[in-house]
Coordinates of C-alpha atoms and ligand atoms in Angstrom, one line a residue:
M24 CA 0.0 0.0 0.0
A25 CA 2.9 2.3 0.7
S26 CA 4.1 2.2 -2.9
L27 CA 0.7 2.8 -4.2
T28 CA -0.1 5.7 -1.7
G29 CA 3.4 7.2 -2.9
L30 CA 1.9 7.8 -6.5
Y31 CA -0.6 10.0 -5.0
N32 CA -0.6 13.5 -3.5
Y33 CA -3.4 15.7 -2.3
S34 CA -4.4 19.0 -3.7
V35 CA -5.1 21.4 -0.7
E36 CA -6.9 23.6 -3.0
T37 CA -9.3 21.3 -4.7
G38 CA -9.4 18.2 -2.2
V39 CA -9.1 16.3 -5.5
K40 CA -6.3 13.6 -6.2
R41 CA -5.4 12.5 -9.5
P42 CA -2.7 10.0 -10.7
Q43 CA 0.5 11.5 -11.4
S44 CA 0.2 10.6 -15.0
Q45 CA -2.9 12.8 -15.3
R46 CA -1.4 15.7 -13.4
S47 CA -0.6 19.1 -15.1
S48 CA 2.5 21.1 -14.0
V49 CA -0.1 23.3 -12.2
S50 CA -1.7 20.5 -10.4
C51 CA 1.6 19.0 -9.8
C52 CA 2.7 21.9 -7.6
S53 CA -0.8 21.9 -5.8
T54 CA -0.1 18.3 -4.9
F55 CA 2.2 19.4 -1.8
L56 CA 1.1 20.5 1.4
R57 CA 2.1 23.9 2.0
I58 CA 3.1 24.7 5.7
P59 CA 3.8 28.5 6.2
G60 CA 7.5 29.0 6.8
L61 CA 8.4 25.5 5.8
V62 CA 9.1 23.7 2.7
F63 CA 6.4 21.8 0.9
I64 CA 5.9 18.3 2.3
S65 CA 4.3 15.5 0.2
W66 CA 1.4 14.2 2.0
A67 CA 2.6 10.7 1.4
I68 CA 5.7 11.5 3.6
I69 CA 3.4 12.3 6.5
C70 CA 1.2 9.2 6.1
P71 CA 3.0 6.8 3.9
M72 CA 1.0 3.6 5.1
S73 CA -2.3 5.0 5.3
N74 CA -4.8 3.9 2.6
G75 CA -7.0 6.7 1.1
V76 CA -5.7 9.3 3.5
N77 CA -5.7 11.9 0.9
G78 CA -9.3 11.4 0.3
H79 CA -8.9 9.4 -3.0
H80 CA -7.3 6.5 -4.5
N81 CA -5.8 5.9 -7.8
S82 CA -7.7 3.8 -10.1
S83 CA -5.3 0.7 -9.5
E84 CA -5.4 0.9 -5.9
G85 CA -9.1 1.6 -6.2
E86 CA -9.7 -1.4 -8.5
L87 CA -7.6 -3.7 -6.3
F88 CA -9.9 -2.8 -3.3
L89 CA -13.0 -3.2 -5.5
S90 CA -11.9 -6.8 -6.7
E91 CA -11.0 -7.9 -3.2
A92 CA -14.0 -6.5 -1.6
F93 CA -16.1 -8.1 -4.5
K94 CA -14.6 -11.5 -3.7
V95 CA -15.7 -10.9 0.3
I96 CA -19.1 -9.5 -1.0
L97 CA -19.7 -12.7 -3.1
E98 CA -18.7 -14.9 -0.5
E99 CA -20.3 -13.4 2.6
A100 CA -23.2 -11.6 1.3
V101 CA -24.2 -13.9 -1.7
H102 CA -22.7 -17.6 -1.1
K103 CA -22.8 -17.8 2.6
A104 CA -26.0 -15.7 2.8
T105 CA -27.9 -18.3 0.6
D106 CA -26.4 -21.3 2.4
V107 CA -28.9 -23.1 4.6
K108 CA -26.2 -24.2 6.9
E109 CA -25.4 -20.6 7.7
K110 CA -27.4 -18.5 10.1
V111 CA -30.0 -16.0 8.8
C112 CA -28.8 -13.6 11.1
E113 CA -26.1 -13.2 13.9
W114 CA -27.9 -11.1 16.5
K115 CA -26.0 -8.7 18.7
D116 CA -27.7 -6.2 21.0
P117 CA -27.2 -2.5 19.8
E118 CA -24.8 -1.6 22.3
E119 CA -22.4 -4.7 21.7
L120 CA -22.9 -4.0 17.9
R121 CA -22.0 -0.3 18.1
V122 CA -18.6 -1.4 19.8
L123 CA -18.1 -4.5 17.5
M124 CA -18.5 -2.4 14.4
D125 CA -16.6 0.7 15.5
L126 CA -19.1 2.9 13.7
E127 CA -17.8 6.3 14.6
L128 CA -16.1 8.3 11.9
G129 CA -12.7 9.9 12.3
D130 CA -10.2 12.2 10.5
H131 CA -7.9 9.6 9.0
G132 CA -8.2 7.0 6.5
E133 CA -7.9 3.2 7.4
S134 CA -5.7 0.7 5.5
H135 CA -6.7 -1.7 2.8
Q136 CA -6.8 -4.6 5.2
Q137 CA -8.9 -2.9 7.7
L138 CA -11.3 -1.7 5.3
L139 CA -11.7 -5.3 3.7
Q140 CA -12.3 -6.5 7.5
R141 CA -15.1 -3.8 7.7
V142 CA -16.7 -5.0 4.5
R143 CA -16.5 -8.6 5.9
D144 CA -18.0 -7.6 9.3
I145 CA -20.8 -5.4 7.7
A146 CA -21.8 -8.7 5.8
R147 CA -21.5 -10.7 9.1
Y148 CA -23.7 -8.8 11.2
S149 CA -26.4 -8.0 8.5
V150 CA -29.5 -10.1 8.2
K151 CA -29.2 -12.4 5.2
T152 CA -32.6 -11.7 3.4
N153 CA -31.4 -14.0 0.7
H154 CA -31.4 -17.0 3.0
P155 CA -33.9 -19.8 2.4
R156 CA -35.2 -19.4 6.0
F157 CA -35.9 -15.6 5.7
F158 CA -39.7 -15.1 5.8
N159 CA -39.8 -11.8 7.5
Q160 CA -40.7 -9.5 4.7
L161 CA -42.5 -9.4 1.4
F162 CA -39.1 -9.8 -0.4
A163 CA -36.9 -12.7 0.0
G164 CA -34.3 -14.8 -2.1
V165 CA -31.8 -13.7 -4.7
D166 CA -32.1 -13.4 -8.6
Y167 CA -28.5 -13.5 -9.7
H168 CA -29.2 -11.7 -12.9
S169 CA -30.9 -8.9 -11.2
L170 CA -28.3 -8.6 -8.7
T171 CA -25.8 -8.2 -11.7
G172 CA -28.2 -5.4 -13.0
R173 CA -27.9 -3.8 -9.4
F174 CA -24.2 -3.9 -9.2
L175 CA -24.0 -2.6 -12.8
T176 CA -26.1 0.3 -11.9
E177 CA -24.1 1.3 -8.9
A178 CA -21.0 1.1 -11.1
L179 CA -22.5 3.3 -13.7
N180 CA -23.8 5.7 -11.3
T181 CA -26.2 7.9 -13.3
S182 CA -29.5 9.7 -12.8
Q183 CA -32.4 8.7 -14.6
Y184 CA -33.5 12.2 -15.4
T185 CA -32.3 12.8 -19.0
Y186 CA -31.4 11.0 -22.3
E187 CA -28.0 12.8 -22.3
V188 CA -27.0 10.9 -19.0
A189 CA -28.7 7.9 -19.1
P190 CA -29.5 7.1 -22.8
V191 CA -29.7 3.5 -22.2
F192 CA -31.8 3.6 -19.1
V193 CA -34.2 6.1 -20.4
L194 CA -35.0 3.7 -23.4
M195 CA -35.0 0.7 -21.1
E196 CA -37.4 2.4 -18.5
D197 CA -39.8 3.2 -21.4
V198 CA -39.7 -0.4 -22.5
V199 CA -40.1 -1.9 -19.3
L200 CA -43.0 0.5 -18.2
R201 CA -44.7 -0.2 -21.6
K202 CA -44.4 -4.0 -20.9
L203 CA -45.7 -3.8 -17.3
R204 CA -48.7 -1.6 -18.5
S205 CA -49.6 -4.1 -21.2
L206 CA -49.8 -7.0 -18.7
V207 CA -52.1 -4.8 -16.7
G208 CA -54.2 -4.4 -19.9
W209 CA -53.4 -0.9 -20.9
S210 CA -52.1 -0.6 -24.4
E211 CA -51.3 3.1 -23.9
G212 CA -50.4 5.2 -20.8
D213 CA -47.6 6.4 -18.6
G214 CA -45.7 5.5 -15.6
I215 CA -42.5 6.1 -13.7
F216 CA -40.0 3.9 -11.5
C217 CA -40.5 5.2 -7.8
P218 CA -38.5 4.7 -4.5
G219 CA -40.7 2.1 -3.1
G220 CA -44.5 1.3 -3.1
S221 CA -45.3 4.1 -0.5
V222 CA -44.1 6.8 -2.8
S223 CA -45.9 5.1 -5.8
N224 CA -49.0 5.4 -3.9
M225 CA -48.2 9.0 -3.1
Y226 CA -47.8 9.6 -6.8
A227 CA -51.2 8.3 -7.4
M228 CA -52.9 10.3 -4.8
N229 CA -51.1 13.6 -6.0
V230 CA -51.8 12.8 -9.6
A231 CA -55.5 12.2 -8.9
R232 CA -55.8 15.4 -7.0
Y233 CA -54.4 17.3 -9.8
W234 CA -56.7 15.6 -12.3
A235 CA -59.6 16.7 -10.2
F236 CA -58.4 20.1 -9.1
P237 CA -55.4 21.0 -11.3
Q238 CA -55.3 24.6 -9.8
V239 CA -53.9 23.0 -6.7
K240 CA -50.5 22.9 -8.1
T241 CA -50.1 26.5 -8.6
Q242 CA -52.5 28.1 -6.2
G243 CA -52.2 25.4 -3.4
L244 CA -54.5 24.0 -0.8
W245 CA -56.8 26.9 -0.2
T246 CA -58.2 26.5 -3.7
V247 CA -59.6 22.9 -3.2
P248 CA -62.5 21.6 -0.9
R249 CA -61.9 19.2 1.9
L250 CA -61.1 16.1 -0.1
A251 CA -61.9 12.4 0.9
V252 CA -59.9 9.1 0.4
F253 CA -61.2 5.7 0.7
T254 CA -59.1 2.6 1.5
S255 CA -59.7 -0.5 3.3
Q256 CA -59.0 -1.0 7.0
E257 CA -56.3 -3.4 5.9
S258 CA -54.6 -1.5 3.3
H259 CA -51.1 -0.2 3.5
Y260 CA -50.3 2.7 5.9
S261 CA -49.0 4.8 3.1
M262 CA -52.5 5.9 2.4
K263 CA -52.4 7.8 5.7
K264 CA -48.9 9.0 5.0
S265 CA -49.7 10.1 1.7
A266 CA -52.7 12.1 3.1
A267 CA -50.6 13.7 5.8
F268 CA -47.9 14.6 3.4
L269 CA -50.1 16.0 0.7
G270 CA -52.1 18.2 2.9
I271 CA -55.1 16.2 2.6
G272 CA -55.2 15.0 6.3
T273 CA -55.5 11.6 7.7
E274 CA -58.9 12.2 9.2
N275 CA -59.9 12.4 5.7
V276 CA -59.0 8.9 4.9
Y277 CA -62.0 6.9 5.4
H278 CA -61.3 3.3 6.0
V279 CA -63.8 0.8 4.5
K280 CA -64.6 -2.3 6.5
V281 CA -63.1 -5.7 5.2
D282 CA -64.5 -9.2 5.2
E283 CA -62.9 -12.0 7.5
S284 CA -60.0 -12.5 4.9
G285 CA -59.4 -8.7 4.7
R286 CA -61.1 -8.1 1.4
M287 CA -62.8 -4.7 1.0
I288 CA -66.7 -4.8 1.4
P289 CA -67.7 -3.0 -1.5
E290 CA -71.3 -2.0 0.1
D291 CA -69.4 -0.3 3.0
L292 CA -67.2 1.6 0.2
E293 CA -70.7 2.9 -1.1
A294 CA -71.8 3.8 2.4
K295 CA -68.5 5.6 3.3
I296 CA -68.8 7.8 0.0
V297 CA -72.2 8.8 1.0
H298 CA -71.0 9.4 4.5
A299 CA -68.2 11.7 3.3
K300 CA -70.2 13.7 1.0
S301 CA -72.6 14.2 4.0
Q302 CA -69.7 15.6 6.0
G303 CA -69.0 18.1 3.3
A304 CA -66.0 16.3 1.8
V305 CA -65.4 15.7 -1.7
P306 CA -64.5 12.1 -2.7
F307 CA -61.9 11.9 -5.2
F308 CA -59.6 8.9 -4.6
V309 CA -60.3 5.3 -4.1
N310 CA -57.5 2.8 -3.1
A311 CA -58.2 -0.9 -3.8
T312 CA -55.6 -3.3 -2.6
A313 CA -54.3 -6.4 -4.6
G314 CA -52.4 -8.4 -1.9
T315 CA -52.8 -6.7 1.5
T316 CA -49.6 -6.6 3.7
V317 CA -50.7 -8.9 6.5
Q318 CA -53.3 -11.1 5.0
G319 CA -52.5 -11.1 1.3
A320 CA -56.1 -10.2 0.5
F321 CA -57.3 -9.1 -2.9
D322 CA -60.2 -6.4 -2.8
P323 CA -63.0 -7.1 -5.4
L324 CA -61.6 -4.8 -8.2
D325 CA -64.5 -4.9 -10.5
R326 CA -67.1 -4.1 -7.9
I327 CA -64.8 -1.2 -6.9
A328 CA -64.3 0.0 -10.3
D329 CA -68.1 -0.1 -10.9
I330 CA -68.6 2.3 -7.7
S331 CA -65.6 4.6 -8.8
E332 CA -66.8 5.0 -12.3
R333 CA -70.4 5.8 -10.9
N334 CA -69.0 8.5 -8.5
G335 CA -66.5 9.8 -10.9
I336 CA -63.7 9.0 -8.6
W337 CA -60.1 8.1 -9.3
M338 CA -59.4 4.3 -8.9
H339 CA -56.0 3.4 -7.9
V340 CA -54.8 -0.3 -7.2
D341 CA -52.0 -0.8 -4.7
A342 CA -50.7 -3.9 -6.3
A343 CA -47.3 -3.4 -4.8
W344 CA -47.6 -7.0 -3.1
G345 CA -49.9 -8.7 -5.5
G346 CA -49.5 -7.3 -9.0
S347 CA -47.1 -10.0 -10.0
V348 CA -49.8 -12.6 -10.2
V349 CA -50.6 -11.1 -13.8
F350 CA -47.8 -13.2 -15.0
S351 CA -49.6 -16.4 -14.0
K352 CA -52.3 -17.8 -16.2
K353 CA -53.6 -19.8 -13.2
H354 CA -53.6 -16.8 -10.7
K355 CA -54.2 -13.6 -12.6
H356 CA -58.0 -13.9 -12.0
L357 CA -57.2 -12.4 -8.5
I358 CA -56.6 -9.0 -10.0
A359 CA -59.5 -9.1 -12.5
G360 CA -60.8 -5.5 -13.0
M361 CA -57.3 -4.0 -12.3
E362 CA -57.3 -2.8 -16.2
R363 CA -60.4 -0.6 -15.2
A364 CA -58.2 1.3 -12.6
N365 CA -56.8 4.8 -13.5
S366 CA -53.5 3.9 -11.9
C367 CA -51.6 1.3 -9.9
T368 CA -48.6 0.6 -7.9
W369 CA -46.5 -2.6 -8.5
N370 CA -43.3 -3.6 -6.8
P371 CA -41.2 -6.2 -8.7
H372 CA -38.9 -6.2 -5.7
K373 CA -41.3 -8.3 -4.0
M374 CA -42.7 -11.3 -5.6
L375 CA -40.6 -11.3 -8.6
M376 CA -37.4 -10.9 -6.7
A377 CA -35.9 -8.0 -8.6
G378 CA -34.1 -6.5 -5.7
L379 CA -34.7 -3.5 -3.7
Q380 CA -36.0 -1.1 -4.9
C381 CA -38.1 -1.7 -7.8
S382 CA -41.3 0.0 -7.8
V383 CA -43.5 1.3 -10.3
F384 CA -46.3 3.6 -10.6
L385 CA -48.4 3.0 -13.7
M386 CA -51.2 5.1 -15.2
R387 CA -53.8 4.7 -17.9
D388 CA -53.8 8.3 -18.7
T389 CA -52.7 9.4 -22.2
T390 CA -52.8 13.2 -21.6
N391 CA -49.2 13.5 -20.0
L392 CA -50.9 14.2 -16.8
L393 CA -47.8 12.8 -14.8
M394 CA -45.7 15.5 -16.4
H395 CA -48.2 18.3 -16.1
C396 CA -48.7 17.5 -12.4
H397 CA -45.0 17.4 -11.5
C398 CA -42.9 19.6 -14.0
A399 CA -41.0 22.4 -12.7
N400 CA -39.1 22.9 -16.1
A401 CA -35.6 23.5 -14.7
T402 CA -33.7 25.0 -17.4
Y403 CA -30.5 23.7 -16.5
L404 CA -31.6 19.9 -16.9
F405 CA -34.7 19.9 -19.4
Q406 CA -33.2 22.7 -22.1
Q407 CA -35.9 23.1 -24.6
D408 CA -33.2 23.5 -27.3
K409 CA -31.5 20.2 -27.0
F410 CA -30.0 18.3 -30.1
Y411 CA -32.4 15.2 -29.3
D412 CA -35.9 14.4 -28.7
M413 CA -36.6 16.2 -25.5
S414 CA -39.5 13.9 -24.6
L415 CA -36.8 11.5 -23.8
D416 CA -35.9 13.7 -20.8
T417 CA -38.5 12.1 -18.5
G418 CA -37.0 13.5 -15.2
D419 CA -39.6 16.2 -14.9
K420 CA -42.4 13.6 -14.4
S421 CA -40.8 12.8 -11.2
I422 CA -41.0 14.4 -7.8
Q423 CA -37.3 13.8 -7.3
C424 CA -34.4 15.5 -9.3
G425 CA -31.8 12.9 -9.0
R426 CA -33.3 9.5 -9.5
K427 CA -31.8 6.1 -9.2
V428 CA -31.9 3.6 -12.2
D429 CA -34.3 1.0 -10.9
C430 CA -35.3 -0.7 -14.4
L431 CA -32.1 -2.4 -15.1
K432 CA -32.3 -5.0 -12.5
L433 CA -35.9 -6.2 -13.8
W434 CA -35.0 -5.8 -17.4
L435 CA -31.8 -8.0 -17.0
M436 CA -33.9 -10.6 -14.9
W437 CA -36.6 -10.6 -17.5
K438 CA -34.2 -11.2 -20.4
A439 CA -32.7 -14.1 -18.4
I440 CA -35.8 -16.0 -17.7
G441 CA -38.7 -14.4 -19.9
A442 CA -42.0 -13.7 -18.9
Q443 CA -42.6 -17.6 -18.6
G444 CA -39.7 -17.8 -16.0
L445 CA -41.6 -15.1 -14.1
A446 CA -44.9 -16.9 -14.4
N447 CA -43.2 -20.0 -13.0
R448 CA -41.8 -18.0 -10.1
V449 CA -45.2 -17.0 -9.2
D450 CA -46.8 -20.6 -9.7
I451 CA -44.0 -22.1 -7.7
A452 CA -44.6 -19.5 -4.9
F453 CA -48.4 -20.4 -4.7
A454 CA -47.6 -24.3 -4.9
S455 CA -45.2 -24.0 -2.0
T456 CA -47.7 -22.0 0.1
R457 CA -50.3 -24.9 -0.6
Y458 CA -47.8 -27.4 0.8
F459 CA -47.1 -25.4 3.7
V460 CA -50.6 -24.7 4.7
E461 CA -51.4 -28.6 4.4
E462 CA -48.6 -29.4 6.4
L463 CA -49.5 -26.8 9.1
K464 CA -53.0 -28.1 9.2
K465 CA -51.8 -31.6 9.9
R466 CA -50.1 -30.4 13.0
E467 CA -51.3 -30.0 16.6
G468 CA -51.0 -26.3 18.1
F469 CA -51.2 -24.7 14.5
Q470 CA -54.2 -22.7 13.8
V471 CA -54.6 -20.6 10.7
V472 CA -56.1 -16.9 11.0
S473 CA -58.0 -17.2 7.7
E474 CA -57.8 -19.3 4.6
P475 CA -54.8 -17.9 2.5
Q476 CA -55.6 -16.4 -0.7
F477 CA -52.1 -15.6 -1.6
V478 CA -48.8 -16.5 -0.3
N479 CA -49.0 -14.9 3.1
V480 CA -50.0 -17.5 5.8
C481 CA -51.2 -16.0 9.0
F482 CA -51.3 -18.5 11.9
W483 CA -51.1 -18.8 15.6
F484 CA -48.9 -21.4 17.4
I485 CA -50.7 -22.5 20.4
P486 CA -48.3 -24.0 22.9
P487 CA -49.4 -27.2 24.8
S488 CA -50.2 -25.2 28.1
L489 CA -52.7 -23.2 26.2
R490 CA -54.4 -25.9 24.1
G491 CA -58.0 -26.6 25.1
K492 CA -58.0 -23.4 27.2
E493 CA -59.6 -21.2 24.5
N494 CA -62.4 -20.1 27.0
S495 CA -60.0 -19.1 29.7
P496 CA -60.4 -15.4 30.6
D497 CA -56.6 -14.9 30.1
Y498 CA -56.2 -17.0 27.0
Q499 CA -55.9 -14.2 24.6
E500 CA -53.5 -12.3 26.8
K501 CA -51.3 -15.2 27.0
L502 CA -51.6 -16.3 23.3
A503 CA -50.5 -12.7 22.5
K504 CA -47.1 -13.1 24.2
V505 CA -46.2 -16.5 22.4
A506 CA -45.4 -15.1 18.9
P507 CA -42.9 -12.4 20.3
V508 CA -41.1 -14.7 22.4
I509 CA -40.7 -17.4 19.6
K510 CA -39.6 -14.7 17.5
E511 CA -36.8 -13.4 20.0
R512 CA -35.6 -17.0 20.3
M513 CA -35.3 -17.7 16.5
V514 CA -33.5 -14.4 16.0
K515 CA -31.1 -14.8 18.9
K516 CA -30.4 -18.4 17.6
G517 CA -30.1 -17.2 14.0
S518 CA -32.3 -20.0 12.6
M519 CA -35.0 -18.2 10.8
M520 CA -36.9 -15.0 10.7
V521 CA -40.7 -14.3 10.4
G522 CA -42.9 -11.6 11.1
Y523 CA -45.8 -11.3 13.6
Q524 CA -48.6 -8.8 14.4
P525 CA -51.9 -8.1 16.0
L526 CA -54.7 -7.2 13.6
D527 CA -58.1 -5.9 14.0
G528 CA -58.8 -7.4 17.4
R529 CA -56.7 -10.6 16.7
V530 CA -53.9 -11.1 19.0
N531 CA -50.3 -11.5 17.9
F532 CA -50.1 -14.0 15.1
F533 CA -47.4 -15.1 12.7
R534 CA -47.2 -13.9 9.0
M535 CA -45.4 -16.3 7.0
V536 CA -44.4 -15.4 3.4
I537 CA -43.6 -17.8 1.2
L538 CA -42.1 -16.4 -2.3
S539 CA -38.6 -17.6 -3.3
P540 CA -38.5 -20.5 -5.7
Q541 CA -35.1 -21.4 -3.9
L542 CA -37.2 -22.7 -1.1
N543 CA -37.8 -26.4 -0.9
H544 CA -40.2 -28.5 1.2
S545 CA -37.7 -29.4 3.8
D546 CA -37.2 -25.5 4.4
L547 CA -40.9 -25.4 5.1
D548 CA -40.8 -28.5 7.2
F549 CA -37.9 -27.1 9.2
F550 CA -39.9 -23.8 10.0
L551 CA -43.0 -25.8 11.3
D552 CA -40.4 -27.9 13.4
E553 CA -38.6 -25.0 14.5
V554 CA -41.5 -23.1 15.8
E555 CA -42.5 -26.1 17.6
R556 CA -39.0 -26.4 19.2
L557 CA -39.0 -22.9 20.2
G558 CA -42.5 -22.6 21.5
N559 CA -43.4 -25.9 23.1
D560 CA -42.2 -25.1 26.5
L561 CA -44.3 -21.8 26.6
Ligands
ABU606 N1 -44.6 -2.2 2.2 C1 -45.0 -3.2 2.9 C2 -44.0 -4.4 3.1 C3 -43.6 -4.6 4.6 C4 -43.3 -5.8 4.7 O1 -42.3 -6.3 4.1 O2 -43.8 -6.6 5.4

């Protein structure tokens, strides 16, 4: 490292370091540290052994670090992270982890070896979401082509806003969005990749309000009446966040009742619309959910579309979780009616395993509403006298300026396995879920909360001490404590991860999410065995 460091000197004036071969005579002078009254001292003489002390590496030093770090990443964050014999997580209490990781930042750079060890430690103490026994979220598993796309995106480090800095990705985003729209059933329309499903949902609410009250963009909230949003009791919390963020107000979000499985009851939607009007509010936005977060419920989209159309309300479908069923001939009936919506959210980073984050906001609109709603016409980015077709500068449709490239990971994966491969992925997840539910029902002590419609399996584990005591006054209170204890035990052991929650008067239950095609029956059997092992003494 000393010899490499010696090639580099620091520019006090600019803070930028370049290889000697690229230095001009002017910058050569500036590569020495000027200490008043003394001669110029090379920074490399002061810190000959430190790596990156000057704030920059030369390219060979950087590439050496990258290639060695990449080996560590492949071994620790990919290979071992997907190995069923390894732990899902290596739990440390926050205080211990703070010390172990030595997170505080200092004035001087560290050596190559120290930094490699840091890369190793970060992987070691991070949760392995690619592990076959990670069931904690609505994403899991690894797709290697998508991962390659994610690495390539990072290496190219561009922003998705203009054709001039992202020519390939502007065209690619257009192709991917068009393809996703056509699956929804829209031959035309618009859309954009967003940083997550919540933001996609927020786009929907904002565009819907602009559609109903375009003056809101220029004149602000005082020009619009009190607005009302409708969404089911089990819909995603981003509806409330969006209403708060957009100045609509969380109290103007009307939560529509659901049935036992978590599906919106259309009759209650009608009633809530009438109720909102009677309170002087103007209904403008109905959100239906295709795949609720906890129970995986699909709202009856056709019925909701009828009501929305009758009332002239924008209909959005939050299909962040369930949208991917569209690939499957067998299961796409679950989203019948989605094509009648005005817009939808869909997260390929969930069921399709495209990797975080990959979320789209899609619209049926053909009037350039998305652009009109969000554009600010920055002249330093979206110059109107460019030498190419300026409609390719799609960045002004976004609420962001800089925007990550999120299309490549999906595009490369799709190229690799095709729509048929993606359909298989969905079908395999449903089949694995069916197997899991059948096995679960064979065992004493496991009780489903509701019959799964999707790949979420919600269930209670009732330990032997509580079996047959359903009518005891403290039964629910005791049952509520079971899932958190089992969860703590599994995380501390590192054997697996699964989520739990209370819902709508039902005490804590597990939500198992089965989506990765890398899972096999033995992983699912292990899961059930492990819940018994961890909870039988409770
Ligand atoms: N956006 C909802 C996802 C949360 C979860 O993974 O459970």
